[in-house]
Amino acid sequence: MKANRIFNFNAGPAAMPLPVLEEMQASLLNYAGCGMSVMEISHRSKWFDDIINDAVARIKRLLGLGDDFTVLFLQGGASMQFCMIPMNFLPGDATADYVNTGTWSTKAIKEAEIQGKPIRVAASSEDRNFAYIPKNIEFNAGAAYVHLTSNNTIKGTQWAEFPDTAGVPIISDMSSDILSRPLDVNRFGMIYAGAQKNIGPSGVCMVIARNDLLDRIPAGLPTMLNYQTFAAKNSMFNTPPCIGVYAIQLVTKWLEETIGGLDQMDAVNRRQAGLLYDTIDGSDFYTGTADKDSRSLMNVTFRLPSEELEQTFIATALENGLGGLKGHRSVGGCRASIYNATTDEAMATLCDFMKTFERDNG
Amino acid sequence: MKANRIFNFNAGPAAMPLPVLEEMQASLLNYAGCGMSVMEISHRSKWFDDIINDAVARIKRLLGLGDDFTVLFLQGGASMQFCMIPMNFLPGDATADYVNTGTWSTKAIKEAEIQGKPIRVAASSEDRNFAYIPKNIEFNAGAAYVHLTSNNTIKGTQWAEFPDTAGVPIISDMSSDILSRPLDVNRFGMIYAGAQKNIGPSGVCMVIARNDLLDRIPAGLPTMLNYQTFAAKNSMFNTPPCIGVYAIQLVTKWLEETIGGLDQMDAVNRRQAGLLYDTIDGSDFYTGTADKDSRSLMNVTFRLPSEELEQTFIATALENGLGGLKGHRSVGGCRASIYNATTDEAMATLCDFMKTFERDNG
């Protein structure tokens, strides 16, 4: 690896594509010859206008978004959207269905409940520690939206296909799989994603909202908690998180120009995840924690025969230049987060290491 | 200047100290030898813990903050605090006094009013387009807080001294003069500042809150809109804007170790602003827009004899490597924002250019 970089399997903030980091580095003292850092240019300048407009255009092209969608860059992470979503999209006694597939879904549900909104948990996989994605859910056709978490970073599960919601728009937290695969965007009322896993550094949250939902937001909300505020000003009602937007521009440029689009990205992700799951399934030493039909292509969670071996595994991996393999503190075990930026070299090195470690310790 | 950088007088995002940019640049591929970018390390890692704890410690030392204050890093800018402040600190029928000294004060007042909070505008300088800081204000001794904007970026005014509030804690938006001068922090209940003027890039907002105010925040707020959420988790309830916090660490290190503290920073700022105001006052060509006793040491606003000359001035300045001298789009004219990062060389070059331009066009 260049610059003595390790193979980074952190869950987020996570590895970013090396060409993106290199271009950001080159822009840190003098952006595009303007004589200022990309962090020092005004958000009202032509330079920044070009950055944010290019980022929006690339996201629209990558996802095939029409003019009925607006792309926004907010702050506060997905966690801030948990409270803004019911505030904006559940006026009066409107109700929504939530599917609970883990830690982040649970938090989204809690924020709707704090506001006293009449939401319903339509399905949950809590009975088996969120090891699977619920099936055959009956949704309320009168709901304003169905909320779900497309990929569960902590539990290692992912919706392989999105459920039939009887025409109700889906609002989805896609923080950990945004732009990792093609989407039928017309199923969605809103998509949101903290950038720090697949599309950039922490500190910027991408929001894609369908305009008819934005049009129905009730009056009287605090200005900064109303999505219309950001939609009306191309995300620049106040100063946006400029470096984060710039990173997203570069990541989406990399996705379009180096990877070739979301079909190609999906193929890379499937191939890499396949190698890792094959390594797990081909051994009696490693055990995947998620049901096979619910497995995530982004966060691969697994256990070793003992916690002691898990600690040795994580420490030995780091000595071998493989970082971030510790499971989330709330669940333990091991986890390899293999977002878009994961290279084939990183994946091959990880699988080789796992086989060697099993041979030496199995 | 190094790397063909210009002298940058942008109002925000604004110039950052060159050594800070250089250290950030060096950390963009491999932070402290850990093999990951500073944007790729986990916020739960020892590396990031050290960054955020050092930033907090330096801010506390610089401002002389005791254990009765908590330093937080939030997102959403000062604009998000405009709605969070009344939400957190005006429970029930508690009231607050606001002083209106310009665009940002007006927005802060509006966000309290949107929530139906019984606030009072105790003083305003709107009668003369906010060209001065009000004096001899009678505050309500029963108010929960007095809100004011310490420096008015757009109008070019600044509180030289903070008013006697009859013991009521001041809550101040210090976005454009934070850490530019020493403060008697014991007068304040809360200080907040978007980083992008004096302490870092956009995307992080520093909040300094007195613990007894935090203790009285009412229950039932959305989690991400409650300051206690951030205070209880050292700003890491969810993923913080890591690169912004890192920048603040480096800026405060520069303030302590290169500048020598806030007394020294204040002396630099007074000397530089003095040179610029002397240039304005010593001419019949340039006219300052703020009352002399209300002038800002951070944002120097001035007019030329005609709008045509102003446009020529701004364009010619840029040709001479002096950028960002256009006044805010809402007021016109010229403005030089001379925050902490402004060098003596930048100031001397600006004053020389102004004298030359006057000679050639006066």
XYZ file of C-alpha atoms in Angstrom:
724
model
C 0.000 0.000 0.000
C 1.069 3.559 -0.662
C 2.189 5.811 2.185
C 2.281 2.825 4.558
C -1.495 2.653 4.662
C -3.183 -0.332 6.263
C -6.171 -2.291 4.936
C -8.993 -0.546 6.767
C -12.190 -2.453 7.649
C -13.612 0.203 9.985
C -17.408 0.462 10.157
C -17.410 4.261 9.909
C -15.693 6.605 9.602
C -14.368 4.137 7.066
C -11.856 3.707 4.269
C -12.156 6.169 1.415
C -10.910 5.585 -2.140
C -7.201 6.464 -2.287
C -7.570 8.663 -5.421
C -10.193 10.715 -3.551
C -7.877 11.207 -0.580
C -5.036 12.176 -2.884
C -7.134 14.767 -4.714
C -8.392 16.197 -1.408
C -4.819 16.372 -0.174
C -3.780 18.276 -3.296
C -6.623 20.783 -2.738
C -5.822 21.480 0.876
C -3.495 24.447 0.306
C -4.629 25.625 -3.118
C -7.868 24.451 -4.702
C -7.927 24.438 -8.517
C -5.324 27.184 -8.635
C -7.558 29.695 -6.837
C -4.921 30.380 -4.199
C -7.071 29.166 -1.293
C -7.689 25.835 0.404
C -10.900 24.095 -0.586
C -11.796 24.747 3.092
C -11.134 28.495 2.703
C -13.300 29.313 -0.324
C -16.665 30.955 0.214
C -19.699 28.717 -0.124
C -21.139 31.602 -2.194
C -18.258 31.399 -4.691
C -18.385 30.003 -8.202
C -15.824 27.396 -7.105
C -18.098 25.943 -4.460
C -21.183 26.248 -6.650
C -19.413 24.063 -9.186
C -18.512 21.525 -6.489
C -22.006 21.166 -5.046
C -23.752 21.218 -8.432
C -21.418 18.576 -9.793
C -21.977 16.391 -6.726
C -25.754 16.673 -7.142
C -25.578 15.959 -10.888
C -23.413 12.881 -10.353
C -25.696 11.499 -7.629
C -28.705 12.029 -9.911
C -26.988 10.259 -12.797
C -25.726 7.376 -10.650
C -29.164 6.689 -9.183
C -31.177 7.669 -12.257
C -33.051 10.333 -10.310
C -35.553 12.445 -12.236
C -36.572 16.034 -11.622
C -39.108 14.819 -9.078
C -36.278 14.313 -6.580
C -34.101 16.849 -4.765
C -30.619 16.045 -3.468
C -29.611 17.806 -0.258
C -26.592 17.926 2.026
C -27.387 18.381 5.706
C -25.556 18.087 8.989
C -26.209 16.105 12.155
C -25.877 12.678 10.589
C -28.633 10.139 10.084
C -29.440 10.592 13.780
C -30.722 14.112 13.116
C -32.954 12.779 10.341
C -34.530 10.347 12.834
C -36.256 13.318 14.487
C -36.698 15.469 11.367
C -38.528 12.771 9.393
C -41.611 12.491 11.630
C -41.492 16.258 12.244
C -41.666 16.934 8.499
C -43.704 14.044 7.166
C -46.202 13.237 9.920
C -48.366 16.349 10.329
C -51.574 16.118 12.332
C -52.614 12.521 12.983
C -50.812 11.014 9.979
C -49.169 7.703 10.817
C -46.196 5.719 9.559
C -44.995 2.108 9.598
C -41.510 1.352 10.869
C -39.594 -1.906 10.461
C -37.185 -2.618 13.296
C -34.057 -4.415 12.083
C -31.538 -3.286 14.667
C -29.870 -0.531 16.621
C -30.455 2.274 14.121
C -34.069 1.355 13.333
C -34.718 1.289 17.073
C -33.338 4.804 17.405
C -35.436 6.056 14.476
C -38.567 4.597 16.118
C -37.671 6.174 19.455
C -37.392 9.655 17.928
C -40.873 9.399 16.387
C -42.261 8.212 19.725
C -40.582 11.050 21.661
C -42.619 13.449 19.541
C -45.813 11.544 20.312
C -46.310 10.581 16.666
C -48.765 7.677 16.129
C -46.362 5.334 14.398
C -46.575 1.544 14.272
C -43.802 -1.048 14.312
C -45.008 -3.177 11.414
C -42.329 -5.842 11.845
C -39.259 -6.532 13.937
C -36.458 -9.071 14.058
C -35.639 -8.332 17.679
C -36.769 -11.857 18.707
C -33.505 -13.272 17.320
C -31.179 -10.366 18.092
C -31.832 -8.837 14.670
C -30.057 -11.663 12.828
C -32.514 -11.499 9.911
C -34.639 -9.200 7.739
C -38.396 -9.746 8.314
C -40.468 -11.160 5.440
C -44.126 -10.997 4.383
C -44.855 -7.802 6.260
C -48.364 -6.387 6.066
C -48.097 -2.652 5.761
C -50.793 -0.089 6.432
C -51.814 1.221 3.011
C -52.853 4.490 4.650
C -49.438 5.179 6.171
C -47.617 8.349 5.147
C -44.435 6.337 4.766
C -42.715 3.069 5.601
C -39.388 3.562 7.373
C -36.636 0.988 7.147
C -32.866 0.679 7.505
C -31.547 -0.757 4.242
C -28.339 -2.112 5.753
C -27.720 -2.806 9.412
C -24.103 -1.899 10.108
C -23.998 -3.430 13.560
C -25.985 -6.617 12.986
C -24.595 -7.388 9.521
C -27.923 -7.710 7.712
C -29.260 -5.998 4.586
C -32.491 -5.853 2.621
C -31.646 -7.828 -0.532
C -34.903 -6.551 -2.032
C -37.170 -3.870 -0.689
C -40.615 -5.031 0.467
C -43.939 -4.442 -1.248
C -45.401 -1.499 0.655
C -48.717 -1.297 -1.194
C -47.636 1.892 -2.878
C -46.623 3.683 0.313
C -43.328 5.549 -0.214
C -40.346 4.081 1.589
C -38.123 6.323 3.679
C -34.829 4.573 4.166
C -31.696 5.130 6.196
C -29.052 3.986 3.703
C -26.044 5.242 5.652
C -24.144 2.014 5.235
C -25.066 0.965 1.707
C -25.804 4.161 -0.204
C -24.481 4.051 -3.777
C -23.268 0.482 -3.294
C -25.854 -0.946 -5.730
C -28.522 0.211 -8.198
C -31.916 1.185 -6.780
C -35.461 1.513 -8.058
C -35.693 5.038 -6.705
C -39.363 5.347 -7.547
C -40.171 3.154 -4.542
C -38.736 5.802 -2.208
C -40.068 9.012 -0.707
C -36.758 9.818 0.919
C -33.318 8.271 1.163
C -30.749 9.520 3.659
C -27.200 8.575 4.485
C -24.497 9.806 6.784
C -21.508 10.050 4.460
C -18.882 8.393 6.624
C -19.283 4.833 5.352
C -19.688 4.805 1.576
C -19.465 8.364 0.288
C -17.136 10.562 2.325
C -16.003 11.711 5.745
C -18.284 12.232 8.757
C -20.047 15.570 9.070
C -22.329 15.548 6.055
C -25.589 13.671 5.549
C -26.977 13.212 2.059
C -30.764 13.444 1.750
C -32.672 12.565 -1.421
C -36.299 13.624 -1.140
C -39.237 13.316 -3.500
C -40.573 16.769 -4.216
C -44.235 15.957 -3.533
C -43.288 14.972 0.013
C -41.329 18.200 0.454
C -44.357 20.160 -0.767
C -46.536 18.781 2.027
C -44.261 19.706 4.950
C -46.322 21.606 7.524
C -45.654 25.280 8.278
C -44.277 26.410 11.616
C -41.239 24.165 11.990
C -37.943 25.632 13.189
C -36.141 26.773 10.043
C -33.176 24.414 10.337
C -35.457 21.422 11.001
C -37.498 21.903 7.826
C -36.258 20.122 4.707
C -37.799 22.870 2.565
C -35.224 25.308 3.962
C -32.424 23.302 2.392
C -34.336 22.454 -0.788
C -35.074 26.126 -1.470
C -31.404 27.118 -1.230
C -29.533 24.223 -2.856
C -28.404 23.157 0.653
C -26.953 26.620 1.306
C -29.425 28.354 3.594
C -26.458 28.599 5.932
C -22.865 27.484 5.440
C -22.857 23.820 4.406
C -20.151 21.341 5.493
C -18.039 22.288 2.470
C -15.225 19.744 2.802
C -17.753 16.943 3.170
C -19.655 18.020 0.058
C -16.352 18.239 -1.805
C -15.475 14.690 -0.722
C -18.853 13.448 -1.951
C -18.225 15.142 -5.297
C -14.908 13.291 -5.624
C -16.345 9.945 -4.487
C -19.213 10.152 -6.984
C -16.745 11.165 -9.717
C -14.696 8.071 -8.807
C -17.859 5.948 -8.916
C -18.751 7.235 -12.378
C -15.360 7.556 -14.005
C -13.226 4.865 -12.374
C -15.732 2.221 -11.289
C -18.187 2.861 -14.123
C -21.471 3.200 -12.235
C -23.592 1.352 -9.696
C -23.997 -1.883 -11.693
C -20.232 -2.210 -11.753
C -19.922 -1.192 -8.095
C -22.532 -3.805 -7.182
C -20.580 -6.482 -9.069
C -17.385 -5.572 -7.207
C -19.179 -5.601 -3.869
C -20.843 -8.969 -4.566
C -17.575 -10.521 -5.660
C -15.690 -9.275 -2.603
C -18.422 -10.180 -0.104
C -18.684 -13.591 -1.798
C -15.010 -14.265 -1.172
C -15.342 -13.377 2.494
C -18.545 -15.329 3.106
C -16.999 -18.320 1.276
C -14.051 -18.124 3.653
C -16.413 -18.135 6.613
C -18.702 -20.860 5.272
C -15.778 -23.056 4.194
C -14.485 -23.277 7.751
C -15.634 -24.738 11.063
C -13.650 -22.005 12.800
C -15.544 -18.889 11.697
C -19.314 -18.565 12.082
C -21.424 -15.885 10.397
C -23.963 -14.304 12.747
C -26.642 -13.233 10.241
C -29.095 -15.558 8.498
C -27.708 -16.388 5.063
C -30.602 -14.843 3.135
C -30.264 -11.621 5.142
C -26.513 -11.196 4.948
C -25.061 -7.766 4.313
C -22.700 -7.120 1.419
C -21.250 -4.217 3.410
C -20.760 -5.426 6.993
C -19.742 -9.038 7.474
C -20.180 -10.116 11.086
C -18.678 -13.340 12.388
C -17.535 -15.101 15.505
C -14.581 -17.287 16.374
C -14.728 -20.276 18.742
C -13.976 -18.107 21.800
C -13.755 -14.474 22.837
C -10.112 -15.018 23.635
C -9.439 -16.185 20.080
C -11.403 -13.192 18.781
C -9.140 -10.828 20.676
C -6.050 -12.596 19.375
C -7.500 -12.537 15.854
C -8.134 -8.775 15.945
C -4.703 -8.013 17.398
C -2.825 -10.322 15.021
C -4.743 -8.939 12.051
C -3.651 -5.420 12.966
C -0.028 -6.575 13.218
C -0.509 -7.811 9.656
C -1.858 -4.473 8.411
C -5.581 -5.342 8.646
C -7.421 -2.824 10.865
C -10.939 -2.255 12.152
C -12.016 -5.900 12.500
C -13.477 -5.613 15.987
C -17.262 -6.017 16.180
C -19.424 -3.181 17.473
C -19.021 -2.734 21.228
C -22.702 -3.585 21.720
C -22.439 -7.056 20.176
C -18.792 -8.169 20.327
C -17.249 -10.632 17.905
C -15.648 -9.614 14.639
C -16.830 -7.499 11.755
C -15.289 -6.605 8.431
C -16.881 -3.520 6.923
C -16.278 -3.774 3.204
C -17.780 -0.660 1.695
C -17.268 0.621 -1.844
C -13.683 1.709 -1.180
C -12.516 -1.807 -0.295
C -9.981 -2.988 -2.840
C -9.614 -6.505 -4.218
C -6.142 -6.488 -2.688
C -7.594 -5.730 0.741
C -10.147 -8.520 0.411
C -7.604 -11.083 -0.811
C -5.256 -10.151 2.036
C -8.053 -10.508 4.599
C -9.192 -13.915 3.310
C -5.600 -15.184 3.202
C -5.015 -13.945 6.731
C -8.179 -15.640 7.979
C -7.137 -18.968 6.481
C -3.666 -18.696 7.966
C -5.041 -17.719 11.356
C -7.436 -20.678 11.303
C -4.610 -23.059 10.392
C -2.443 -21.708 13.220
C -5.186 -21.530 15.848
C -7.959 -23.879 14.730
C 3.098 33.362 -0.259
C 3.725 29.624 -0.348
C 2.011 27.417 -2.927
C 0.787 30.507 -4.810
C -1.757 31.261 -2.120
C -3.578 34.596 -2.173
C -4.278 36.907 0.766
C -7.758 35.767 1.717
C -10.202 38.214 3.349
C -13.285 35.987 3.003
C -15.946 36.341 5.707
C -16.388 32.603 6.117
C -15.383 30.000 5.223
C -12.254 32.030 5.793
C -8.479 31.870 5.806
C -6.964 29.283 8.127
C -3.433 29.406 9.565
C -1.022 27.947 7.012
C 0.691 25.610 9.540
C -2.741 24.144 10.351
C -3.479 23.484 6.678
C -0.064 21.923 6.213
C -0.528 19.586 9.176
C -4.001 18.599 7.970
C -2.583 17.936 4.525
C 0.094 15.686 6.006
C -2.580 13.710 7.898
C -4.836 13.146 4.916
C -3.357 9.808 3.811
C -1.756 8.597 7.022
C -2.544 10.154 10.395
C 0.206 9.919 13.008
C 1.577 6.787 11.390
C -1.615 4.791 11.985
C -1.931 3.900 8.305
C -5.297 5.627 7.845
C -6.397 9.132 6.915
C -7.524 11.289 9.817
C -10.925 11.038 8.048
C -10.791 7.226 8.085
C -10.121 6.555 11.765
C -12.999 5.497 13.993
C -14.410 8.166 16.299
C -14.293 5.408 18.940
C -10.521 4.971 18.515
C -7.810 6.134 20.877
C -6.518 8.358 18.066
C -9.732 10.344 17.847
C -10.196 10.375 21.616
C -6.820 12.066 21.876
C -7.806 14.620 19.215
C -11.113 15.624 20.781
C -9.789 15.608 24.341
C -6.819 17.750 23.367
C -9.112 20.205 21.551
C -11.333 20.486 24.635
C -8.346 20.902 26.964
C -6.832 23.630 24.802
C -10.124 25.545 24.556
C -10.503 25.332 28.333
C -6.967 26.599 28.894
C -7.244 29.389 26.336
C -10.489 30.716 27.819
C -9.709 29.871 31.446
C -12.801 27.663 31.694
C -13.360 25.835 34.964
C -15.045 22.514 35.560
C -18.399 24.287 35.622
C -18.290 24.516 31.819
C -18.598 21.804 29.173
C -17.127 22.145 25.690
C -19.103 20.475 22.897
C -18.817 20.038 19.146
C -22.113 19.984 17.277
C -23.272 20.210 13.696
C -25.702 22.482 11.907
C -23.799 25.700 12.473
C -24.846 28.591 14.654
C -28.168 28.539 12.794
C -29.077 25.227 14.430
C -28.301 26.699 17.855
C -30.791 29.520 17.165
C -33.613 26.983 17.529
C -31.952 24.713 20.089
C -31.272 27.517 22.597
C -34.905 28.435 23.326
C -35.878 24.750 23.088
C -33.333 23.844 25.786
C -33.242 26.920 27.987
C -36.796 28.314 27.915
C -39.005 25.633 29.454
C -42.562 26.503 30.445
C -43.145 30.245 30.521
C -39.526 31.246 31.097
C -38.531 34.298 29.108
C -35.334 35.689 27.620
C -33.988 39.053 26.460
C -32.506 39.330 22.984
C -30.420 42.212 21.628
C -30.811 42.733 17.901
C -27.571 43.918 16.290
C -27.986 42.593 12.774
C -28.770 39.752 10.422
C -27.763 36.906 12.737
C -29.406 38.328 15.852
C -32.577 38.766 13.810
C -32.477 35.102 12.815
C -31.897 34.009 16.411
C -34.929 36.042 17.514
C -37.054 34.589 14.712
C -36.303 31.002 15.773
C -37.418 31.702 19.351
C -40.607 33.329 18.050
C -41.373 30.391 15.705
C -41.534 28.212 18.808
C -43.905 30.662 20.496
C -41.403 31.418 23.256
C -42.164 34.619 25.212
C -38.936 36.423 24.446
C -38.379 40.175 24.425
C -36.172 42.302 22.195
C -34.494 44.389 24.877
C -32.617 46.619 22.427
C -32.018 46.963 18.712
C -29.853 49.030 16.396
C -32.097 48.417 13.419
C -33.037 52.138 13.308
C -29.657 52.926 11.742
C -29.146 49.742 9.729
C -27.317 48.101 12.621
C -24.341 50.487 12.362
C -23.839 50.492 16.132
C -24.004 48.421 19.314
C -26.809 49.597 21.640
C -25.853 51.105 25.000
C -27.522 51.455 28.405
C -29.881 48.555 27.913
C -32.265 47.696 30.725
C -32.455 43.962 31.004
C -35.141 41.912 32.712
C -33.489 40.553 35.867
C -35.908 37.616 35.748
C -34.898 36.502 32.262
C -33.450 33.018 31.828
C -30.742 34.453 29.600
C -29.701 37.459 27.548
C -28.893 36.581 23.942
C -26.499 38.657 21.892
C -24.236 38.399 18.864
C -20.742 39.364 19.989
C -19.519 40.302 16.515
C -21.683 41.148 13.538
C -19.940 39.730 10.489
C -22.183 41.449 7.978
C -22.571 44.877 9.594
C -18.986 45.176 10.862
C -19.789 45.886 14.503
C -18.646 44.185 17.710
C -19.369 44.427 21.418
C -16.170 46.011 22.798
C -17.422 45.170 26.282
C -20.324 42.966 27.233
C -23.264 44.740 28.897
C -24.283 44.573 32.535
C -27.112 42.044 32.551
C -27.977 42.244 36.241
C -26.528 38.805 36.804
C -28.496 37.123 34.033
C -26.233 34.721 32.102
C -25.357 35.815 28.578
C -25.782 33.401 25.691
C -23.683 34.644 22.826
C -23.210 33.746 19.189
C -19.455 34.270 18.850
C -19.101 32.681 15.421
C -17.020 35.539 14.065
C -14.869 36.466 17.047
C -14.467 33.299 19.111
C -10.961 32.946 20.547
C -9.945 36.302 19.072
C -9.638 37.938 22.517
C -9.768 37.060 26.228
C -13.194 36.759 27.831
C -14.644 36.900 31.321
C -16.341 33.554 30.825
C -18.189 33.772 34.112
C -20.587 36.253 32.537
C -21.777 33.588 30.082
C -24.263 30.750 30.282
C -23.407 29.552 26.808
C -21.074 30.550 23.993
C -21.425 29.090 20.518
C -19.537 29.511 17.286
C -19.626 28.046 13.828
C -15.991 27.159 13.223
C -15.590 28.512 9.710
C -14.349 31.987 10.618
C -11.852 31.818 13.453
C -11.315 28.194 14.408
C -11.635 25.802 11.474
C -13.582 24.736 8.414
C -17.368 24.801 8.097
C -19.309 21.809 9.411
C -18.580 21.990 13.123
C -20.054 24.320 15.733
C -18.344 24.750 19.082
C -20.643 25.099 22.084
C -19.436 26.036 25.564
C -22.207 25.593 28.111
C -22.358 26.187 31.850
C -23.262 22.943 33.557
C -26.031 24.371 35.725
C -27.874 25.444 32.572
C -27.409 21.989 31.064
C -28.819 20.450 34.248
C -32.080 22.354 33.862
C -32.882 21.291 30.290
C -36.442 19.927 30.216
C -37.135 16.257 29.445
C -38.863 15.162 26.260
C -36.775 16.919 23.623
C -35.711 15.036 20.499
C -32.393 13.399 21.367
C -30.286 15.280 18.828
C -31.796 18.635 19.856
C -30.893 18.253 23.525
C -27.504 19.600 24.600
C -27.371 16.977 27.366
C -27.095 14.270 24.702
C -23.777 15.696 23.568
C -22.567 16.612 27.066
C -23.130 13.060 28.325
C -21.066 11.510 25.511
C -18.155 13.957 25.036
C -19.831 15.070 21.765
C -19.900 11.490 20.494
C -23.488 10.341 20.905
C -23.288 9.791 17.164
C -20.380 10.272 14.775
C -19.036 13.807 15.207
C -17.662 15.885 12.306
C -14.199 14.416 12.860
C -12.184 16.485 10.396
C -13.665 19.680 11.810
C -12.816 18.706 15.376
C -9.298 17.833 14.220
C -8.950 21.270 12.603
C -10.075 22.934 15.835
C -7.466 20.934 17.740
C -4.760 22.198 15.393
C -6.005 25.805 15.458
C -6.091 25.876 19.250
C -2.632 24.305 19.352
C -1.451 27.081 17.015
C -3.120 29.668 19.272
C -1.370 28.298 22.347
C 2.021 27.337 20.988
C 2.663 29.768 18.130
C 0.614 32.839 19.052
C 0.976 32.384 22.813
C -2.617 32.710 23.965
C -5.591 35.052 23.700
C -3.872 38.153 25.109
C -1.289 37.879 22.361
C -3.945 37.085 19.732
C -5.909 40.135 20.851
C -2.815 42.327 20.502
C -2.212 41.061 16.969
C -5.856 41.605 16.040
C -5.905 45.143 17.488
C -2.693 46.073 15.722
C -3.904 44.761 12.362
C -7.402 46.265 12.620
C -5.783 49.534 13.715
C -3.709 49.674 10.551
C -6.770 49.107 8.385
C -9.023 51.589 10.196
C -6.182 54.149 10.094
C -6.009 53.652 6.335
C -9.753 54.246 6.074
C -9.835 57.199 8.475
C -6.777 58.793 6.902
C -8.497 59.093 3.543
C -11.451 60.949 2.043
C -11.861 58.070 -0.395
C -12.781 55.226 1.948
C -15.610 55.521 4.482
C -16.184 53.110 7.355
C -19.830 52.110 7.754
C -19.929 51.292 11.476
C -19.895 53.845 14.293
C -16.327 54.203 15.535
C -17.062 53.005 19.071
C -18.822 49.927 17.690
C -16.273 48.887 15.088
C -15.394 45.240 14.698
C -11.814 44.035 14.945
C -12.785 41.090 12.742
C -14.906 42.453 9.888
C -14.015 45.881 8.567
C -16.798 47.269 6.371
C -16.239 50.300 4.174
C -17.517 52.094 1.096
C -15.830 53.830 -1.803
C -17.202 56.966 -3.512
C -19.297 54.919 -5.976
C -20.479 51.376 -6.576
C -18.570 51.415 -9.825
C -15.336 52.193 -7.994
C -16.145 49.464 -5.470
C -16.419 46.912 -8.250
C -13.145 48.074 -9.759
C -11.524 48.002 -6.313
C -12.606 44.403 -5.662
C -11.532 43.201 -9.115
C -8.190 45.027 -9.042
C -7.491 43.743 -5.536
C -8.005 40.174 -6.716
C -5.620 40.746 -9.616
C -3.123 41.791 -6.955
C -3.631 38.636 -4.898
C -6.123 40.078 -2.388
C -9.359 38.056 -2.355
C -12.721 38.140 -0.606
C -13.107 41.934 -0.285
C -16.691 42.132 -1.534
C -19.261 43.128 1.070
C -22.079 40.751 1.992
C -24.633 40.496 -0.804
C -27.306 41.959 1.499
C -25.443 45.241 2.106
C -22.976 45.775 -0.760
C -19.789 47.790 -0.436
C -16.492 46.307 0.681
C -15.480 44.206 3.633
C -12.166 42.858 4.812
C -12.590 39.959 7.210
C -9.424 39.856 9.272
C -9.808 36.914 11.605
C -7.070 35.314 13.697
C -5.374 33.721 10.688
C -4.703 37.065 8.992
C -0.960 37.645 8.762
C 0.852 40.945 9.178
C 2.004 40.496 5.594
C -1.593 40.218 4.398
C -2.578 43.354 6.300
C 0.400 45.384 5.087
C -0.290 44.314 1.513
C -3.958 45.279 1.813
C -3.223 48.723 3.289
C -0.572 49.393 0.646
C -2.966 48.346 -2.099
C -5.722 50.599 -0.721
C -3.387 53.596 -0.689
C -2.233 52.887 -4.229
C -5.795 52.387 -5.447
C -6.848 55.676 -3.842
C -3.939 57.504 -5.461
C -4.800 56.042 -8.867
C -8.579 56.475 -8.617
C -9.217 59.142 -5.985
